[in-house]
PDB file of N, CA and C in Angstrom:
ATOM      1  N   MET A   8       4.571  20.612  -9.269  1.00 51.00           N
ATOM      2  CA  MET A   8       5.372  19.436  -8.985  1.00 51.00           C
ATOM      3  C   MET A   8       4.768  18.681  -7.799  1.00 51.00           C
ATOM      4  N   SER A   9       4.639  17.385  -7.922  1.00 65.00           N
ATOM      5  CA  SER A   9       4.077  16.591  -6.838  1.00 65.00           C
ATOM      6  C   SER A   9       5.203  15.898  -6.084  1.00 65.00           C
ATOM      7  N   GLN A  10       4.982  15.674  -4.808  1.00 86.00           N
ATOM      8  CA  GLN A  10       5.993  15.041  -3.979  1.00 86.00           C
ATOM      9  C   GLN A  10       5.453  13.752  -3.398  1.00 86.00           C
ATOM     10  N   SER A  11       6.363  12.831  -3.132  1.00 92.00           N
ATOM     11  CA  SER A  11       5.964  11.592  -2.482  1.00 92.00           C
ATOM     12  C   SER A  11       6.332  11.663  -1.003  1.00 92.00           C
ATOM     13  N   GLN A  12       5.642  10.852  -0.237  1.00 95.00           N
ATOM     14  CA  GLN A  12       5.860  10.776   1.205  1.00 95.00           C
ATOM     15  C   GLN A  12       6.003   9.308   1.571  1.00 95.00           C
ATOM     16  N   THR A  13       6.627   9.065   2.701  1.00 96.00           N
ATOM     17  CA  THR A  13       6.782   7.706   3.187  1.00 96.00           C
ATOM     18  C   THR A  13       6.219   7.629   4.598  1.00 96.00           C
ATOM     19  N   THR A  14       5.504   6.532   4.879  1.00 97.00           N
ATOM     20  CA  THR A  14       4.953   6.334   6.215  1.00 97.00           C
ATOM     21  C   THR A  14       4.936   4.856   6.567  1.00 97.00           C
ATOM     22  N   THR A  15       4.899   4.587   7.865  1.00 97.00           N
ATOM     23  CA  THR A  15       4.657   3.233   8.366  1.00 97.00           C
ATOM     24  C   THR A  15       3.391   3.223   9.223  1.00 97.00           C
ATOM     25  N   ASN A  16       2.692   4.343   9.275  1.00 98.00           N
ATOM     26  CA  ASN A  16       1.494   4.495  10.096  1.00 98.00           C
ATOM     27  C   ASN A  16       0.308   3.780   9.444  1.00 98.00           C
ATOM     28  N   HIS A  17      -0.197   2.765  10.118  1.00 98.00           N
ATOM     29  CA  HIS A  17      -1.289   1.949   9.565  1.00 98.00           C
ATOM     30  C   HIS A  17      -2.530   2.780   9.250  1.00 98.00           C
ATOM     31  N   ASP A  18      -2.906   3.671  10.149  1.00 98.00           N
ATOM     32  CA  ASP A  18      -4.106   4.482   9.933  1.00 98.00           C
ATOM     33  C   ASP A  18      -3.951   5.390   8.722  1.00 98.00           C
ATOM     34  N   GLU A  19      -2.770   5.962   8.556  1.00 98.00           N
ATOM     35  CA  GLU A  19      -2.499   6.851   7.420  1.00 98.00           C
ATOM     36  C   GLU A  19      -2.572   6.081   6.100  1.00 98.00           C
ATOM     37  N   ILE A  20      -2.007   4.890   6.073  1.00 98.00           N
ATOM     38  CA  ILE A  20      -2.020   4.053   4.865  1.00 98.00           C
ATOM     39  C   ILE A  20      -3.459   3.656   4.511  1.00 98.00           C
ATOM     40  N   ARG A  21      -4.187   3.192   5.510  1.00 98.00           N
ATOM     41  CA  ARG A  21      -5.566   2.756   5.267  1.00 98.00           C
ATOM     42  C   ARG A  21      -6.435   3.919   4.787  1.00 98.00           C
ATOM     43  N   LYS A  22      -6.290   5.084   5.420  1.00 98.00           N
ATOM     44  CA  LYS A  22      -7.060   6.268   5.022  1.00 98.00           C
ATOM     45  C   LYS A  22      -6.750   6.653   3.581  1.00 98.00           C
ATOM     46  N   TRP A  23      -5.455   6.676   3.214  1.00 97.00           N
ATOM     47  CA  TRP A  23      -5.037   7.031   1.852  1.00 97.00           C
ATOM     48  C   TRP A  23      -5.695   6.069   0.856  1.00 97.00           C
ATOM     49  N   ALA A  24      -5.618   4.769   1.134  1.00 97.00           N
ATOM     50  CA  ALA A  24      -6.168   3.762   0.218  1.00 97.00           C
ATOM     51  C   ALA A  24      -7.688   3.880   0.101  1.00 97.00           C
ATOM     52  N   GLU A  25      -8.366   3.977   1.224  1.00 97.00           N
ATOM     53  CA  GLU A  25      -9.827   4.004   1.197  1.00 97.00           C
ATOM     54  C   GLU A  25     -10.371   5.279   0.555  1.00 97.00           C
ATOM     55  N   GLU A  26      -9.646   6.388   0.658  1.00 96.00           N
ATOM     56  CA  GLU A  26     -10.074   7.622  -0.014  1.00 96.00           C
ATOM     57  C   GLU A  26     -10.041   7.476  -1.537  1.00 96.00           C
ATOM     58  N   ARG A  27      -9.305   6.482  -2.026  1.00 96.00           N
ATOM     59  CA  ARG A  27      -9.174   6.226  -3.458  1.00 96.00           C
ATOM     60  C   ARG A  27      -9.868   4.924  -3.860  1.00 96.00           C
ATOM     61  N   ASP A  28     -10.755   4.432  -3.007  1.00 95.00           N
ATOM     62  CA  ASP A  28     -11.463   3.164  -3.213  1.00 95.00           C
ATOM     63  C   ASP A  28     -10.513   1.989  -3.350  1.00 95.00           C
ATOM     64  N   GLY A  29      -9.386   2.056  -2.660  1.00 96.00           N
ATOM     65  CA  GLY A  29      -8.411   0.970  -2.680  1.00 96.00           C
ATOM     66  C   GLY A  29      -8.717  -0.062  -1.607  1.00 96.00           C
ATOM     67  N   ARG A  30      -8.379  -1.302  -1.912  1.00 96.00           N
ATOM     68  CA  ARG A  30      -8.585  -2.414  -0.987  1.00 96.00           C
ATOM     69  C   ARG A  30      -7.276  -3.163  -0.802  1.00 96.00           C
ATOM     70  N   PRO A  31      -7.036  -3.708   0.396  1.00 96.00           N
ATOM     71  CA  PRO A  31      -5.801  -4.470   0.629  1.00 96.00           C
ATOM     72  C   PRO A  31      -5.836  -5.787  -0.144  1.00 96.00           C
ATOM     73  N   ALA A  32      -4.702  -6.120  -0.717  1.00 95.00           N
ATOM     74  CA  ALA A  32      -4.598  -7.353  -1.493  1.00 95.00           C
ATOM     75  C   ALA A  32      -3.168  -7.881  -1.396  1.00 95.00           C
ATOM     76  N   VAL A  33      -3.013  -9.118  -1.820  1.00 93.00           N
ATOM     77  CA  VAL A  33      -1.700  -9.753  -1.822  1.00 93.00           C
ATOM     78  C   VAL A  33      -1.582 -10.623  -3.071  1.00 93.00           C
ATOM     79  N   VAL A  34      -0.379 -10.717  -3.586  1.00 91.00           N
ATOM     80  CA  VAL A  34      -0.053 -11.681  -4.638  1.00 91.00           C
ATOM     81  C   VAL A  34       0.710 -12.781  -3.911  1.00 91.00           C
ATOM     82  N   ARG A  35       0.136 -13.966  -3.853  1.00 84.00           N
ATOM     83  CA  ARG A  35       0.757 -15.066  -3.109  1.00 84.00           C
ATOM     84  C   ARG A  35       1.999 -15.559  -3.837  1.00 84.00           C
ATOM     85  N   THR A  36       3.028 -15.835  -3.055  1.00 80.00           N
ATOM     86  CA  THR A  36       4.279 -16.373  -3.578  1.00 80.00           C
ATOM     87  C   THR A  36       4.546 -17.698  -2.878  1.00 80.00           C
ATOM     88  N   LYS A  37       5.622 -18.345  -3.232  1.00 73.00           N
ATOM     89  CA  LYS A  37       5.942 -19.624  -2.603  1.00 73.00           C
ATOM     90  C   LYS A  37       6.316 -19.455  -1.137  1.00 73.00           C
ATOM     91  N   GLY A  38       6.829 -18.286  -0.773  1.00 68.00           N
ATOM     92  CA  GLY A  38       7.184 -18.030   0.621  1.00 68.00           C
ATOM     93  C   GLY A  38       5.963 -17.657   1.432  1.00 68.00           C
ATOM     94  N   GLU A  39       6.200 -17.356   2.697  1.00 69.00           N
ATOM     95  CA  GLU A  39       5.112 -16.968   3.591  1.00 69.00           C
ATOM     96  C   GLU A  39       4.686 -15.533   3.305  1.00 69.00           C
ATOM     97  N   GLY A  40       3.411 -15.252   3.449  1.00 71.00           N
ATOM     98  CA  GLY A  40       2.912 -13.889   3.228  1.00 71.00           C
ATOM     99  C   GLY A  40       2.588 -13.664   1.773  1.00 71.00           C
ATOM    100  N   GLY A  41       3.400 -12.866   1.110  1.00 80.00           N
ATOM    101  CA  GLY A  41       3.179 -12.550  -0.287  1.00 80.00           C
ATOM    102  C   GLY A  41       3.598 -11.125  -0.575  1.00 80.00           C
ATOM    103  N   ILE A  42       3.283 -10.668  -1.770  1.00 90.00           N
ATOM    104  CA  ILE A  42       3.621  -9.316  -2.203  1.00 90.00           C
ATOM    105  C   ILE A  42       2.388  -8.450  -2.006  1.00 90.00           C
ATOM    106  N   LEU A  43       2.512  -7.432  -1.171  1.00 95.00           N
ATOM    107  CA  LEU A  43       1.374  -6.569  -0.873  1.00 95.00           C
ATOM    108  C   LEU A  43       1.044  -5.649  -2.027  1.00 95.00           C
ATOM    109  N   ARG A  44      -0.236  -5.376  -2.176  1.00 94.00           N
ATOM    110  CA  ARG A  44      -0.735  -4.455  -3.191  1.00 94.00           C
ATOM    111  C   ARG A  44      -1.959  -3.735  -2.639  1.00 94.00           C
ATOM    112  N   ILE A  45      -2.235  -2.572  -3.201  1.00 96.00           N
ATOM    113  CA  ILE A  45      -3.500  -1.885  -2.995  1.00 96.00           C
ATOM    114  C   ILE A  45      -4.250  -2.059  -4.309  1.00 96.00           C
ATOM    115  N   ASP A  46      -5.431  -2.653  -4.252  1.00 95.00           N
ATOM    116  CA  ASP A  46      -6.212  -2.939  -5.451  1.00 95.00           C
ATOM    117  C   ASP A  46      -7.266  -1.848  -5.624  1.00 95.00           C
ATOM    118  N   PHE A  47      -7.297  -1.247  -6.811  1.00 92.00           N
ATOM    119  CA  PHE A  47      -8.242  -0.178  -7.127  1.00 92.00           C
ATOM    120  C   PHE A  47      -9.211  -0.662  -8.202  1.00 92.00           C
ATOM    121  N   GLY A  48     -10.453  -0.216  -8.141  1.00 77.00           N
ATOM    122  CA  GLY A  48     -11.420  -0.532  -9.194  1.00 77.00           C
ATOM    123  C   GLY A  48     -11.760  -2.001  -9.228  1.00 77.00           C
ATOM    124  N   ASP A  49     -11.862  -2.559 -10.439  1.00 76.00           N
ATOM    125  CA  ASP A  49     -12.166  -3.977 -10.589  1.00 76.00           C
ATOM    126  C   ASP A  49     -10.997  -4.797 -10.051  1.00 76.00           C
ATOM    127  N   PRO A  50     -11.287  -5.833  -9.251  1.00 68.00           N
ATOM    128  CA  PRO A  50     -10.211  -6.646  -8.704  1.00 68.00           C
ATOM    129  C   PRO A  50      -9.361  -7.267  -9.814  1.00 68.00           C
ATOM    130  N   GLU A  51      -8.050  -7.214  -9.647  1.00 73.00           N
ATOM    131  CA  GLU A  51      -7.144  -7.853 -10.607  1.00 73.00           C
ATOM    132  C   GLU A  51      -7.084  -9.345 -10.296  1.00 73.00           C
ATOM    133  N   GLU A  52      -7.009 -10.145 -11.327  1.00 80.00           N
ATOM    134  CA  GLU A  52      -7.057 -11.591 -11.176  1.00 80.00           C
ATOM    135  C   GLU A  52      -5.946 -12.136 -10.287  1.00 80.00           C
ATOM    136  N   ALA A  53      -4.732 -11.589 -10.390  1.00 84.00           N
ATOM    137  CA  ALA A  53      -3.595 -12.093  -9.612  1.00 84.00           C
ATOM    138  C   ALA A  53      -3.653 -11.662  -8.152  1.00 84.00           C
ATOM    139  N   PHE A  54      -4.496 -10.687  -7.837  1.00 90.00           N
ATOM    140  CA  PHE A  54      -4.565 -10.147  -6.484  1.00 90.00           C
ATOM    141  C   PHE A  54      -5.598 -10.923  -5.656  1.00 90.00           C
ATOM    142  N   GLU A  55      -5.177 -11.348  -4.484  1.00 91.00           N
ATOM    143  CA  GLU A  55      -6.093 -12.001  -3.551  1.00 91.00           C
ATOM    144  C   GLU A  55      -6.505 -10.973  -2.502  1.00 91.00           C
ATOM    145  N   PRO A  56      -7.783 -10.685  -2.388  1.00 92.00           N
ATOM    146  CA  PRO A  56      -8.218  -9.727  -1.364  1.00 92.00           C
ATOM    147  C   PRO A  56      -7.915 -10.274   0.032  1.00 92.00           C
ATOM    148  N   ILE A  57      -7.454  -9.404   0.923  1.00 95.00           N
ATOM    149  CA  ILE A  57      -7.196  -9.788   2.307  1.00 95.00           C
ATOM    150  C   ILE A  57      -7.747  -8.698   3.221  1.00 95.00           C
ATOM    151  N   GLU A  58      -7.843  -9.023   4.484  1.00 97.00           N
ATOM    152  CA  GLU A  58      -8.300  -8.053   5.480  1.00 97.00           C
ATOM    153  C   GLU A  58      -7.131  -7.142   5.855  1.00 97.00           C
ATOM    154  N   TRP A  59      -7.470  -5.967   6.355  1.00 98.00           N
ATOM    155  CA  TRP A  59      -6.427  -5.020   6.758  1.00 98.00           C
ATOM    156  C   TRP A  59      -5.509  -5.613   7.825  1.00 98.00           C
ATOM    157  N   ASP A  60      -6.033  -6.437   8.746  1.00 97.00           N
ATOM    158  CA  ASP A  60      -5.189  -7.024   9.796  1.00 97.00           C
ATOM    159  C   ASP A  60      -4.076  -7.875   9.197  1.00 97.00           C
ATOM    160  N   GLU A  61      -4.413  -8.717   8.228  1.00 95.00           N
ATOM    161  CA  GLU A  61      -3.399  -9.556   7.583  1.00 95.00           C
ATOM    162  C   GLU A  61      -2.432  -8.696   6.778  1.00 95.00           C
ATOM    163  N   PHE A  62      -2.968  -7.696   6.086  1.00 96.00           N
ATOM    164  CA  PHE A  62      -2.154  -6.780   5.295  1.00 96.00           C
ATOM    165  C   PHE A  62      -1.062  -6.149   6.170  1.00 96.00           C
ATOM    166  N   PHE A  63      -1.463  -5.610   7.315  1.00 97.00           N
ATOM    167  CA  PHE A  63      -0.493  -4.935   8.179  1.00 97.00           C
ATOM    168  C   PHE A  63       0.426  -5.910   8.909  1.00 97.00           C
ATOM    169  N   ARG A  64      -0.014  -7.145   9.123  1.00 95.00           N
ATOM    170  CA  ARG A  64       0.875  -8.158   9.697  1.00 95.00           C
ATOM    171  C   ARG A  64       2.021  -8.429   8.729  1.00 95.00           C
ATOM    172  N   ILE A  65       1.694  -8.629   7.454  1.00 94.00           N
ATOM    173  CA  ILE A  65       2.724  -8.859   6.428  1.00 94.00           C
ATOM    174  C   ILE A  65       3.604  -7.622   6.290  1.00 94.00           C
ATOM    175  N   PHE A  66       2.999  -6.458   6.300  1.00 96.00           N
ATOM    176  CA  PHE A  66       3.704  -5.174   6.183  1.00 96.00           C
ATOM    177  C   PHE A  66       4.763  -5.042   7.283  1.00 96.00           C
ATOM    178  N   ASP A  67       4.356  -5.294   8.521  1.00 96.00           N
ATOM    179  CA  ASP A  67       5.281  -5.151   9.656  1.00 96.00           C
ATOM    180  C   ASP A  67       6.320  -6.266   9.706  1.00 96.00           C
ATOM    181  N   GLU A  68       5.918  -7.497   9.418  1.00 93.00           N
ATOM    182  CA  GLU A  68       6.859  -8.626   9.459  1.00 93.00           C
ATOM    183  C   GLU A  68       7.983  -8.452   8.440  1.00 93.00           C
ATOM    184  N   ASN A  69       7.698  -7.746   7.351  1.00 93.00           N
ATOM    185  CA  ASN A  69       8.695  -7.547   6.300  1.00 93.00           C
ATOM    186  C   ASN A  69       9.388  -6.192   6.387  1.00 93.00           C
ATOM    187  N   ASP A  70       9.170  -5.475   7.496  1.00 95.00           N
ATOM    188  CA  ASP A  70       9.809  -4.166   7.716  1.00 95.00           C
ATOM    189  C   ASP A  70       9.624  -3.240   6.526  1.00 95.00           C
ATOM    190  N   LEU A  71       8.382  -3.110   6.077  1.00 97.00           N
ATOM    191  CA  LEU A  71       8.098  -2.274   4.916  1.00 97.00           C
ATOM    192  C   LEU A  71       7.657  -0.877   5.333  1.00 97.00           C
ATOM    193  N   ALA A  72       7.808   0.046   4.411  1.00 97.00           N
ATOM    194  CA  ALA A  72       7.263   1.398   4.523  1.00 97.00           C
ATOM    195  C   ALA A  72       6.425   1.624   3.269  1.00 97.00           C
ATOM    196  N   PHE A  73       5.495   2.549   3.362  1.00 98.00           N
ATOM    197  CA  PHE A  73       4.583   2.853   2.260  1.00 98.00           C
ATOM    198  C   PHE A  73       4.992   4.186   1.649  1.00 98.00           C
ATOM    199  N   LEU A  74       5.432   4.146   0.402  1.00 97.00           N
ATOM    200  CA  LEU A  74       5.797   5.345  -0.349  1.00 97.00           C
ATOM    201  C   LEU A  74       4.587   5.703  -1.204  1.00 97.00           C
ATOM    202  N   TYR A  75       4.114   6.932  -1.074  1.00 97.00           N
ATOM    203  CA  TYR A  75       2.896   7.303  -1.789  1.00 97.00           C
ATOM    204  C   TYR A  75       2.909   8.774  -2.178  1.00 97.00           C
ATOM    205  N   GLN A  76       2.002   9.098  -3.058  1.00 96.00           N
ATOM    206  CA  GLN A  76       1.828  10.470  -3.524  1.00 96.00           C
ATOM    207  C   GLN A  76       0.382  10.853  -3.224  1.00 96.00           C
ATOM    208  N   ALA A  77       0.182  11.999  -2.571  1.00 93.00           N
ATOM    209  CA  ALA A  77      -1.176  12.443  -2.232  1.00 93.00           C
ATOM    210  C   ALA A  77      -1.877  13.030  -3.448  1.00 93.00           C
ATOM    211  N   LYS A  78      -1.168  13.854  -4.203  1.00 93.00           N
ATOM    212  CA  LYS A  78      -1.763  14.542  -5.363  1.00 93.00           C
ATOM    213  C   LYS A  78      -0.832  14.425  -6.565  1.00 93.00           C
ATOM    214  N   THR A  79      -1.429  14.445  -7.743  1.00 91.00           N
ATOM    215  CA  THR A  79      -0.650  14.473  -8.984  1.00 91.00           C
ATOM    216  C   THR A  79      -0.147  15.897  -9.204  1.00 91.00           C
ATOM    217  N   GLY A  80       0.664  16.084 -10.211  1.00 88.00           N
ATOM    218  CA  GLY A  80       1.189  17.406 -10.533  1.00 88.00           C
ATOM    219  C   GLY A  80       0.104  18.430 -10.814  1.00 88.00           C
ATOM    220  N   ASP A  81      -1.051  17.979 -11.315  1.00 91.00           N
ATOM    221  CA  ASP A  81      -2.149  18.916 -11.617  1.00 91.00           C
ATOM    222  C   ASP A  81      -3.183  18.989 -10.487  1.00 91.00           C
ATOM    223  N   GLY A  82      -2.850  18.432  -9.308  1.00 90.00           N
ATOM    224  CA  GLY A  82      -3.705  18.584  -8.140  1.00 90.00           C
ATOM    225  C   GLY A  82      -4.761  17.514  -7.929  1.00 90.00           C
ATOM    226  N   GLN A  83      -4.814  16.505  -8.790  1.00 92.00           N
ATOM    227  CA  GLN A  83      -5.789  15.421  -8.637  1.00 92.00           C
ATOM    228  C   GLN A  83      -5.269  14.407  -7.606  1.00 92.00           C
ATOM    229  N   ALA A  84      -6.186  13.627  -7.026  1.00 92.00           N
ATOM    230  CA  ALA A  84      -5.783  12.569  -6.100  1.00 92.00           C
ATOM    231  C   ALA A  84      -4.947  11.543  -6.863  1.00 92.00           C
ATOM    232  N   SER A  85      -3.794  11.226  -6.333  1.00 95.00           N
ATOM    233  CA  SER A  85      -2.888  10.277  -6.981  1.00 95.00           C
ATOM    234  C   SER A  85      -3.067   8.880  -6.399  1.00 95.00           C
ATOM    235  N   ARG A  86      -2.882   7.879  -7.234  1.00 95.00           N
ATOM    236  CA  ARG A  86      -2.896   6.488  -6.783  1.00 95.00           C
ATOM    237  C   ARG A  86      -1.484   5.915  -6.715  1.00 95.00           C
ATOM    238  N   PHE A  87      -0.485   6.732  -7.004  1.00 95.00           N
ATOM    239  CA  PHE A  87       0.890   6.221  -6.999  1.00 95.00           C
ATOM    240  C   PHE A  87       1.262   5.738  -5.604  1.00 95.00           C
ATOM    241  N   ASN A  88       1.745   4.505  -5.543  1.00 96.00           N
ATOM    242  CA  ASN A  88       2.232   3.951  -4.281  1.00 96.00           C
ATOM    243  C   ASN A  88       3.152   2.782  -4.553  1.00 96.00           C
ATOM    244  N   LYS A  89       4.015   2.524  -3.603  1.00 95.00           N
ATOM    245  CA  LYS A  89       4.819   1.310  -3.645  1.00 95.00           C
ATOM    246  C   LYS A  89       5.328   1.014  -2.253  1.00 95.00           C
ATOM    247  N   PHE A  90       5.702  -0.210  -2.060  1.00 96.00           N
ATOM    248  CA  PHE A  90       6.218  -0.659  -0.773  1.00 96.00           C
ATOM    249  C   PHE A  90       7.726  -0.730  -0.860  1.00 96.00           C
ATOM    250  N   VAL A  91       8.401  -0.154   0.131  1.00 96.00           N
ATOM    251  CA  VAL A  91       9.857  -0.098   0.154  1.00 96.00           C
ATOM    252  C   VAL A  91      10.342  -0.581   1.512  1.00 96.00           C
ATOM    253  N   GLU A  92      11.618  -0.914   1.587  1.00 94.00           N
ATOM    254  CA  GLU A  92      12.202  -1.278   2.876  1.00 94.00           C
ATOM    255  C   GLU A  92      12.197  -0.043   3.773  1.00 94.00           C
ATOM    256  N   ARG A  93      11.957  -0.246   5.053  1.00 93.00           N
ATOM    257  CA  ARG A  93      11.875   0.882   5.981  1.00 93.00           C
ATOM    258  C   ARG A  93      13.148   1.716   6.027  1.00 93.00           C
ATOM    259  N   ASN A  94      14.287   1.088   5.836  1.00 84.00           N
ATOM    260  CA  ASN A  94      15.539   1.857   5.907  1.00 84.00           C
ATOM    261  C   ASN A  94      15.983   2.383   4.547  1.00 84.00           C
ATOM    262  N   GLN A  95      15.200   2.143   3.502  1.00 64.00           N
ATOM    263  CA  GLN A  95      15.542   2.594   2.147  1.00 64.00           C
ATOM    264  C   GLN A  95      15.261   4.083   1.996  1.00 64.00           C
ATOM    265  N   LYS A  96      16.179   4.773   1.372  1.00 52.00           N
ATOM    266  CA  LYS A  96      15.980   6.212   1.095  1.00 52.00           C
ATOM    267  C   LYS A  96      15.205   6.356  -0.188  1.00 52.00           C
ATOM    268  N   ARG A  97      14.395   7.442  -0.260  1.00 51.00           N
ATOM    269  CA  ARG A  97      13.620   7.701  -1.473  1.00 51.00           C
ATOM    270  C   ARG A  97      14.506   8.116  -2.601  1.00 51.00           C
TER     271      ARG A  97
END
């Protein structure tokens, strides 16, 4: 059984993403900032690549936490992640 973890630690988030060849990205919306994403593999058309500084600025301004899974049920590196409100329970 695999478990998910939640963090707001920038270094932990960046390390998790980079270990999986993930890059910071955003889907621009009409409002300020956008919807954060971690882009893996070939860049997705809707995703705009951004620098980690901008990524974490949006992350902090929106009071987000990073929910992620380190390993899958069979022990492989997992790419499961999502952004949740900091006060939201898993």
